[in-house]
PDB file of C-alpha atoms in Angstrom:
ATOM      1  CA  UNK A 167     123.859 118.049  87.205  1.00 75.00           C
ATOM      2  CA  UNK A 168     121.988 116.139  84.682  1.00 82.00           C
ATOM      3  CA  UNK A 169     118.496 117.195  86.589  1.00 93.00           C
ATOM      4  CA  UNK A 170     115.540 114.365  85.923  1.00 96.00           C
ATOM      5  CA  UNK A 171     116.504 111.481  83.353  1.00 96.00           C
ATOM      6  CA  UNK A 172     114.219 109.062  81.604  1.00 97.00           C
ATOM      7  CA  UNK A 173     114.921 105.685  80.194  1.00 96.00           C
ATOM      8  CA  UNK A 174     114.064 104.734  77.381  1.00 96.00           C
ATOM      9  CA  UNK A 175     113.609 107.380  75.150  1.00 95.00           C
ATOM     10  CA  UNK A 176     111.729 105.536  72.670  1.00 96.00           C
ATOM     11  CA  UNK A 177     109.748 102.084  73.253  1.00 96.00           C
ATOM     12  CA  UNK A 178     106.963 100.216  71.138  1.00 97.00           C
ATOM     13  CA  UNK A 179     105.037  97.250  73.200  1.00 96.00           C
ATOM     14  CA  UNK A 180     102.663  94.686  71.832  1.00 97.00           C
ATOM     15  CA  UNK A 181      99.379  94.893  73.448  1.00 97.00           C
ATOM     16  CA  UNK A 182      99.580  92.347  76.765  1.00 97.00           C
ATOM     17  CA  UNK A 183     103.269  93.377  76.964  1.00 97.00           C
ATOM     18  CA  UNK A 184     105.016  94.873  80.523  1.00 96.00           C
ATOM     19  CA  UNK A 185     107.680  97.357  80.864  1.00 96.00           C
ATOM     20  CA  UNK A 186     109.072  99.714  83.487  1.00 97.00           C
ATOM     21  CA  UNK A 187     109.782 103.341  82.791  1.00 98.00           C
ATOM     22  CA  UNK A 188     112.461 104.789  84.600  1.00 97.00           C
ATOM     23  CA  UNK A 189     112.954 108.220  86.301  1.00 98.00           C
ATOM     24  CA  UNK A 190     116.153 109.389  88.097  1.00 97.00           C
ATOM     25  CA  UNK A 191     116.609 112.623  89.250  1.00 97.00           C
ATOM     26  CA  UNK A 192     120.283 114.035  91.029  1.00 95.00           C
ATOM     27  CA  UNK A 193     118.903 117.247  92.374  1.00 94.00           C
ATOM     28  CA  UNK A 194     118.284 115.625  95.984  1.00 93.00           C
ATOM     29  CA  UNK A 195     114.281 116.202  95.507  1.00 93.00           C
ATOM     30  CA  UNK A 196     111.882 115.055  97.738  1.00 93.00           C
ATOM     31  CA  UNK A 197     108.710 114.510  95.636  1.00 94.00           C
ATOM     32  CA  UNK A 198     108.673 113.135  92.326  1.00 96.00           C
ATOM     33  CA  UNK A 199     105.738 112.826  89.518  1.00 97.00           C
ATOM     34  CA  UNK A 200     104.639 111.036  86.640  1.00 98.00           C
ATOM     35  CA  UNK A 201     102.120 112.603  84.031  1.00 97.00           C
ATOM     36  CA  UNK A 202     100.743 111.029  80.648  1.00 97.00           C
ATOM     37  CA  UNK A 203     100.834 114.038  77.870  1.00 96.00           C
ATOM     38  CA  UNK A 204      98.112 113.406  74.821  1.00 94.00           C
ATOM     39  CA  UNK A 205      97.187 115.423  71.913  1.00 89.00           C
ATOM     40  CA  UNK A 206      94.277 117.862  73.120  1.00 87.00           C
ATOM     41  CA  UNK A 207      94.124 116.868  76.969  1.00 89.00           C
ATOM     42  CA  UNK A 208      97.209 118.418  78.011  1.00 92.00           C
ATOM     43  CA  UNK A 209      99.511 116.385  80.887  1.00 94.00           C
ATOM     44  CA  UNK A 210      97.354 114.401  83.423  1.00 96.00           C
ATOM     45  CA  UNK A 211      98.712 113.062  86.857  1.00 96.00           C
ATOM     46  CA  UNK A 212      99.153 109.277  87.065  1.00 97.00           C
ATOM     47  CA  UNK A 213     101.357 108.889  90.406  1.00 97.00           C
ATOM     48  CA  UNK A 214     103.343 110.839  92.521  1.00 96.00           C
ATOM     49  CA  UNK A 215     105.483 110.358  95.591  1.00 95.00           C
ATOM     50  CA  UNK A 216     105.519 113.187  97.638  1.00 90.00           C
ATOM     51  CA  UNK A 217     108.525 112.034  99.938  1.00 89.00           C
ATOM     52  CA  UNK A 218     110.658 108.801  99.984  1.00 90.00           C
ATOM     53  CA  UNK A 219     108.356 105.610 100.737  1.00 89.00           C
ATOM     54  CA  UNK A 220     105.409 107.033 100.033  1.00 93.00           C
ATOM     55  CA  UNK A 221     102.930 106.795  96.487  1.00 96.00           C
ATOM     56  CA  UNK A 222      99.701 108.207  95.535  1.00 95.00           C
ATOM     57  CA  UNK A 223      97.374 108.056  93.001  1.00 96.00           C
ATOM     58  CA  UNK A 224      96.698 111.364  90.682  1.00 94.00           C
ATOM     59  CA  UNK A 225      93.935 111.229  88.233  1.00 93.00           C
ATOM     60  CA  UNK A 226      94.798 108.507  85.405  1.00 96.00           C
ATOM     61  CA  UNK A 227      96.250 105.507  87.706  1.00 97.00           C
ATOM     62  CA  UNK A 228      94.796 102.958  86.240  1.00 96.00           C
ATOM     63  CA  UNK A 229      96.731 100.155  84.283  1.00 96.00           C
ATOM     64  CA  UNK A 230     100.064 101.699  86.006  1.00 97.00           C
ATOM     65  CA  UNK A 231     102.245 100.947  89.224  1.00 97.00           C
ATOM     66  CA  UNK A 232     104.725 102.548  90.655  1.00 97.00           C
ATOM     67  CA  UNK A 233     108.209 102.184  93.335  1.00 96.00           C
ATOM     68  CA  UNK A 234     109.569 104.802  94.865  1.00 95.00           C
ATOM     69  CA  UNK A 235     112.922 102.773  94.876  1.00 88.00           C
ATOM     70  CA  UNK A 236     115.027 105.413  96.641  1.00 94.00           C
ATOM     71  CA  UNK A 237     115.019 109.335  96.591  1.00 95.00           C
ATOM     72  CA  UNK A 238     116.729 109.435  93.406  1.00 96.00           C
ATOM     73  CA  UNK A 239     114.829 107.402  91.796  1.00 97.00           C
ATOM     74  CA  UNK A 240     110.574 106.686  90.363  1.00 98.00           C
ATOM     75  CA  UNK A 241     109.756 103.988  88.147  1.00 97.00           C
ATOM     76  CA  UNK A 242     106.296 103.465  86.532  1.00 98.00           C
ATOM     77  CA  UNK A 243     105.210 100.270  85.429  1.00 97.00           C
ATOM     78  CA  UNK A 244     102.702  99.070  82.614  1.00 96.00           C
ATOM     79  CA  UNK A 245     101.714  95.408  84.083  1.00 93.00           C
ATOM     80  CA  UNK A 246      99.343  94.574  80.243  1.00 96.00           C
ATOM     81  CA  UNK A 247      99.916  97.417  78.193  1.00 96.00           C
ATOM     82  CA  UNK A 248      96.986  98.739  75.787  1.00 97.00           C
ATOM     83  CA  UNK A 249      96.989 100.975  72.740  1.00 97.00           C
ATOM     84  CA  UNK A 250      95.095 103.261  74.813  1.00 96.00           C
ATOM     85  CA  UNK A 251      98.342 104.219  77.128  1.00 97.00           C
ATOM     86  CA  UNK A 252     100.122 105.046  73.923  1.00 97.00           C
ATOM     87  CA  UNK A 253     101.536 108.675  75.211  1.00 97.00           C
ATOM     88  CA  UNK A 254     104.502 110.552  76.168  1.00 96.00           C
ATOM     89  CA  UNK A 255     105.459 110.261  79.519  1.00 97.00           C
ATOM     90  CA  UNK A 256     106.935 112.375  81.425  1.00 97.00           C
ATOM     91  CA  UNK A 257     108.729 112.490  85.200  1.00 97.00           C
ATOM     92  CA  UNK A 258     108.825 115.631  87.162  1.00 96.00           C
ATOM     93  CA  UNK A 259     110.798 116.583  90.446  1.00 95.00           C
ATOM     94  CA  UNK A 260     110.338 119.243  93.201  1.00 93.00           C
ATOM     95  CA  UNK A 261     112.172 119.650  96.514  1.00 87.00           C
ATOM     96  CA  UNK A 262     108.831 119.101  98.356  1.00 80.00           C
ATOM     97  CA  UNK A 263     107.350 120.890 101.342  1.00 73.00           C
ATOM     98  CA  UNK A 264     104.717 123.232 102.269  1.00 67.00           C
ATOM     99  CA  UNK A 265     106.076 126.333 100.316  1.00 69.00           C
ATOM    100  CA  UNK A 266     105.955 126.764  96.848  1.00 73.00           C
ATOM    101  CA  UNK A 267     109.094 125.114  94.923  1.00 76.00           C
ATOM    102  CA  UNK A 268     109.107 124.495  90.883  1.00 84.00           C
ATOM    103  CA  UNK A 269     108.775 120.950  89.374  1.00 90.00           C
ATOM    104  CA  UNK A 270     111.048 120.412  86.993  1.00 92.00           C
ATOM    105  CA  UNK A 271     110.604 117.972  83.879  1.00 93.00           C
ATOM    106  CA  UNK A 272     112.792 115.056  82.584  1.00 94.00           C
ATOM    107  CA  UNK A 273     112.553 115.355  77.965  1.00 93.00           C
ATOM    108  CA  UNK A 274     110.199 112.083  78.128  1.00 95.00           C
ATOM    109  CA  UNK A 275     109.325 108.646  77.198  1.00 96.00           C
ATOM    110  CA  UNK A 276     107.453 108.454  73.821  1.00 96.00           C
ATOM    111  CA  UNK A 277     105.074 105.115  74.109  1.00 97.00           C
ATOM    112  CA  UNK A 278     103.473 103.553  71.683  1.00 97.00           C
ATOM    113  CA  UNK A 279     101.619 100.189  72.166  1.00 97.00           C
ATOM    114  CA  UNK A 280     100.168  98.349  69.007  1.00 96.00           C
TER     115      UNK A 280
ATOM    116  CA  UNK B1380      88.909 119.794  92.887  1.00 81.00           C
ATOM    117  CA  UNK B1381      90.720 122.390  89.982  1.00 87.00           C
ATOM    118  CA  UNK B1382      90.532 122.376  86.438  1.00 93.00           C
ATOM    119  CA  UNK B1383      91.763 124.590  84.091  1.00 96.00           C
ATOM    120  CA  UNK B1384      90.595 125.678  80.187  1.00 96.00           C
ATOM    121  CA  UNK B1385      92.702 126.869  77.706  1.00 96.00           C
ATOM    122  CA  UNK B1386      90.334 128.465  75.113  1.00 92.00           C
ATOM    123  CA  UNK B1387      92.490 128.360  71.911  1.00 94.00           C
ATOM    124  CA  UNK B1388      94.307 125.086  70.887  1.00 95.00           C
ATOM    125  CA  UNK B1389      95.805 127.001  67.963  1.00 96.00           C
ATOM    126  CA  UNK B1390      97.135 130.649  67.813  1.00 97.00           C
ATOM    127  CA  UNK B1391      98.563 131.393  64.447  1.00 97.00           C
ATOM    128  CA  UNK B1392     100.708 135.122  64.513  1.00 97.00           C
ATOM    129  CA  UNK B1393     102.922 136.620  62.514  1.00 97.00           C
ATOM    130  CA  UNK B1394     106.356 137.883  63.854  1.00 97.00           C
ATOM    131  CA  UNK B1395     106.599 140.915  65.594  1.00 97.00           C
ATOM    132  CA  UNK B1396     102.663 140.541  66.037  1.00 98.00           C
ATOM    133  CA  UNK B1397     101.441 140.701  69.804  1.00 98.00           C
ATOM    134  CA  UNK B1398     100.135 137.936  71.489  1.00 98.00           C
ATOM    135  CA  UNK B1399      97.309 136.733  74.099  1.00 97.00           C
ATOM    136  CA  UNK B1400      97.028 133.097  75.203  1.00 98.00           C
ATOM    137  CA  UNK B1401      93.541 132.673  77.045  1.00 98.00           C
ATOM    138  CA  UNK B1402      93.762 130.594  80.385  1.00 98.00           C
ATOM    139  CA  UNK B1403      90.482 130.192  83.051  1.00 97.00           C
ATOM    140  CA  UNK B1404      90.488 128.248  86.278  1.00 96.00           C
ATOM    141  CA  UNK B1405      88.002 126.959  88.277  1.00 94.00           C
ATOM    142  CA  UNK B1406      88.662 126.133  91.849  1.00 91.00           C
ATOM    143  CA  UNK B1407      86.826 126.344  95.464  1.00 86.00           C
ATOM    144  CA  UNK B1408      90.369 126.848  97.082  1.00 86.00           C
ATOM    145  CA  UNK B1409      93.532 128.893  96.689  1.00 86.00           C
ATOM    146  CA  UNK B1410      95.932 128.275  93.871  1.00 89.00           C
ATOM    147  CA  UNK B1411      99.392 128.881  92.333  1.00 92.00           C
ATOM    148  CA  UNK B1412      99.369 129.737  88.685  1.00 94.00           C
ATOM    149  CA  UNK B1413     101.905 128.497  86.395  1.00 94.00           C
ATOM    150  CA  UNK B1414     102.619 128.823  82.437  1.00 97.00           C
ATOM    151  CA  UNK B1415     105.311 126.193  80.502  1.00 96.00           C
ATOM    152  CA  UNK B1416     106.513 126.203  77.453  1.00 96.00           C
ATOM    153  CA  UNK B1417     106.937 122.721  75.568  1.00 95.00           C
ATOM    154  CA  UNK B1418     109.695 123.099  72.751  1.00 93.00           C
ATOM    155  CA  UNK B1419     109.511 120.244  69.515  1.00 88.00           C
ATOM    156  CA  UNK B1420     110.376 117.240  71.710  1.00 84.00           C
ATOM    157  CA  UNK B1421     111.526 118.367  74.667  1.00 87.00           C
ATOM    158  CA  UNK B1422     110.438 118.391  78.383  1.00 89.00           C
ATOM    159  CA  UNK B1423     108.235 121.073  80.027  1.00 93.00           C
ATOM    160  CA  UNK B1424     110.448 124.655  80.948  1.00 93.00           C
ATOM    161  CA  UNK B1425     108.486 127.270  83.684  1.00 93.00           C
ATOM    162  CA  UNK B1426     107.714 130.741  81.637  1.00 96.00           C
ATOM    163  CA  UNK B1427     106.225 132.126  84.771  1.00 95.00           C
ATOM    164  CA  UNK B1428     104.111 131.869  88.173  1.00 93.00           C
ATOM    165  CA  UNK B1429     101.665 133.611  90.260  1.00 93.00           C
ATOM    166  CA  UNK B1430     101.728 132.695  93.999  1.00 90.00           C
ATOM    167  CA  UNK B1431     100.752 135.868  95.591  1.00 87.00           C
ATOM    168  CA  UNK B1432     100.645 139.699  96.016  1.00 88.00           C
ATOM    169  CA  UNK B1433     101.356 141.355  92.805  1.00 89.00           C
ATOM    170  CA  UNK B1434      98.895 140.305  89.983  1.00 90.00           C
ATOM    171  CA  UNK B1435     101.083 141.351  86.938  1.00 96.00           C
ATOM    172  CA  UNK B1436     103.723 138.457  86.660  1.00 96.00           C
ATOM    173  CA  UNK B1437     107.416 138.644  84.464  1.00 96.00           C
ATOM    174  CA  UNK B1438     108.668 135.505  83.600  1.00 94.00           C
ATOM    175  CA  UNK B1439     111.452 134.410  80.362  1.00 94.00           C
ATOM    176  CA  UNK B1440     111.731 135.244  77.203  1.00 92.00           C
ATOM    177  CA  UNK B1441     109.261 138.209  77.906  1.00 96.00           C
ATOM    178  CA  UNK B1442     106.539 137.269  78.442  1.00 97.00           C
ATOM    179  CA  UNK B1443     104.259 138.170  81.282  1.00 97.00           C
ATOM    180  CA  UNK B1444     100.293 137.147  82.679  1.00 97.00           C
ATOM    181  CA  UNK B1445      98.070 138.680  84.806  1.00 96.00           C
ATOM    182  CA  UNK B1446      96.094 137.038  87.467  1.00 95.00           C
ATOM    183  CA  UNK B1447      92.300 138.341  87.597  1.00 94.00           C
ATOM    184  CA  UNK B1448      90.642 136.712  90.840  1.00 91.00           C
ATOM    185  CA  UNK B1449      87.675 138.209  89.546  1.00 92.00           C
ATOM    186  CA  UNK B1450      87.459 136.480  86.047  1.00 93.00           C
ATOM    187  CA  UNK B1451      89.404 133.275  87.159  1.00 94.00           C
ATOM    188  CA  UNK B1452      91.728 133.717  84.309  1.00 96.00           C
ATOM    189  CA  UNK B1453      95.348 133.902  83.655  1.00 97.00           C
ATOM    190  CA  UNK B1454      96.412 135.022  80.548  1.00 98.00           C
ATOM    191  CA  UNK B1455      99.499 134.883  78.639  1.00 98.00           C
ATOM    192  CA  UNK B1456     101.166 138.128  76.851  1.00 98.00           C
ATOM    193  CA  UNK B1457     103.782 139.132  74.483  1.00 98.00           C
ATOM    194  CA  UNK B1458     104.056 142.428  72.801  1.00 97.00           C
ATOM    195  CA  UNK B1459     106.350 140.826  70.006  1.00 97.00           C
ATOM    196  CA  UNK B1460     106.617 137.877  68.903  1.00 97.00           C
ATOM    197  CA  UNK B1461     109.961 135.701  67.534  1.00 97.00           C
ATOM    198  CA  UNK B1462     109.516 132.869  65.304  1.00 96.00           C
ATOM    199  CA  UNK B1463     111.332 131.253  68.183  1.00 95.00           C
ATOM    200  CA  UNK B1464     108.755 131.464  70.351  1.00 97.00           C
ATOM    201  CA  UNK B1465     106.866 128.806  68.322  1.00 97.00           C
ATOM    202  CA  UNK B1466     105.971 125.826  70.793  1.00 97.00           C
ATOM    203  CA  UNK B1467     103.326 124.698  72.600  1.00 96.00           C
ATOM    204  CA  UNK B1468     101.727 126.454  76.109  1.00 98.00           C
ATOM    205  CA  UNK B1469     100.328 125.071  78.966  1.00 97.00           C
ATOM    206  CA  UNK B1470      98.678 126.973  81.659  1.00 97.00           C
ATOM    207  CA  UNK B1471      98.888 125.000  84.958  1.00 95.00           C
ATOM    208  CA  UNK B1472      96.903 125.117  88.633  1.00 93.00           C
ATOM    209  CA  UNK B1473      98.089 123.582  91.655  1.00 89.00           C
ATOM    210  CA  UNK B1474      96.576 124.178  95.394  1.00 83.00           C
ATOM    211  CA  UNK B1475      98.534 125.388  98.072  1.00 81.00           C
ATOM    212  CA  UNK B1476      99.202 122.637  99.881  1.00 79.00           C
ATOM    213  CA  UNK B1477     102.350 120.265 100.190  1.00 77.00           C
ATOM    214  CA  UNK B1478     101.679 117.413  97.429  1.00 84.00           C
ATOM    215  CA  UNK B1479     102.712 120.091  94.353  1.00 85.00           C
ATOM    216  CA  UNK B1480     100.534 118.619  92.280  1.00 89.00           C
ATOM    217  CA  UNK B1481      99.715 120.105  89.024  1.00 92.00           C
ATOM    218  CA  UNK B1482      96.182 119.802  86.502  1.00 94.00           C
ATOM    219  CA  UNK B1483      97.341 121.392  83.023  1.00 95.00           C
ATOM    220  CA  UNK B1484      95.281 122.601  80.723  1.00 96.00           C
ATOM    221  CA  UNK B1485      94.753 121.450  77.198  1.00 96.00           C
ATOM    222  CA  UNK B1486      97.635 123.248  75.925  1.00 96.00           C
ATOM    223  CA  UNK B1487      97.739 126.123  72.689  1.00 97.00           C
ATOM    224  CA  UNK B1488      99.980 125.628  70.162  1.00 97.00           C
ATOM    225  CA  UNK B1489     101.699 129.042  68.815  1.00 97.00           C
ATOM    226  CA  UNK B1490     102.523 128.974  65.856  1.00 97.00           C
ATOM    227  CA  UNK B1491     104.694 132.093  64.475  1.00 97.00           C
ATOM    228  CA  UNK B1492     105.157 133.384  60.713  1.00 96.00           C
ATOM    229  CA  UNK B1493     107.414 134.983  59.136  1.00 95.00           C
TER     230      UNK B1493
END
């Protein structure tokens, strides 16, 4: 099992420019999560989809979007990106439920936007 | 609403050395505890959790926390130190309910000498 990819690894934007990052994960999980990780404030919630077809916001959302496209897989989209959503981003996957299961973390998407 | 304070960004120790990482919560509701360990450039790997009953938690690489209702806090032990352990810590909340989602601390950086 490769557990929860990203693509791309890497990725510089112009300011004004769109992109999608994409999150896959194989491990037939129900929820999946996307958190922003910047020096000093830790990782911060943007979106998450607790089941297929369903998104909600966490605590940064704005300036993002995000498709649950299928059960495998959770892209996040910057429509105008701005220097201040240069960040690594990171996608996260849990089986879901009422009862405690882990999240697990895909190695990231290191933004920057000039 | 949660939050969570980590009360060192920095721990410098040398090897062998013990080790403490501070962690306090604040929330009105019942949580789950978590500590993660963030290698150079890599994703986010569980150390440990608290989800009920005993307060004294194991988790990898030997380390363990204890959970103090009393104090809100969490913190993070390790009797000895490897300069492997060097990485950064986050100590994590989440409620108990069924969206898993998680509000990280600031994260402290370890930072082990020779």
């Amino acid at each position: 099992n490769a557990g929860v990819t990203q693509t791309p690894k890497f990725q510089v934007l112009k300011t004004g420019q769109s992109m999608t990052l994409q999150c896959a994960q194989d491990m037939n999980h129900n929820s999946m999560y996307w958190y922003r990780q910047d020096p000093g404030m830790g990782l911060r919630l943007i979106y998450y989809s607790a089941s297929e077809g369903t998104t909600d916001k966490g605590e940064v959302p704005n300036g993002y979007n995000v498709s649950r496209l299928n059960k495998r897989e959770f892209s996040l989209r910057l429509e105008s990106a701005a220097p201040s959503q240069t960040s690594v981003y990171f996608c996260a996957s849990r089986i879901g439920g009422g009862n405690y299961n882990e999240q697990f973390f895909g190695p990231g998407t290191r933004l920057t936007v000039l | 609403a949660q939050s969570v304070t980590q009360l060192d960004s920095q721990v410098p120790v040398f090897e062998e050395a013990p080790v403490e990482l501070r962690c306090n919560y604040s929330s009105s509701v019942s949580v789950y505890l978590f500590w993660y360990v963030q290698y150079p450039n890599q994703g986010l790997q569980l150390l440990l959790k608290y989800l009920s009953g005993s307060t004294l938690v194991k988790g990898i690489n030997g380390f363990e926390a204890e959970f103090n209702k009393s104090q809100t806090s969490f913190h993070l032990r390790k009797p000895s130190v490897h300069i492997s352990d060097t990485a950064e810590y986050f100590c994590a909340v989440s409620d108990t309910g069924n969206t898993g989602k998680l509000i990280f601390g600031q994260g402290t950086t370890l930072q082990v000498k020779p």
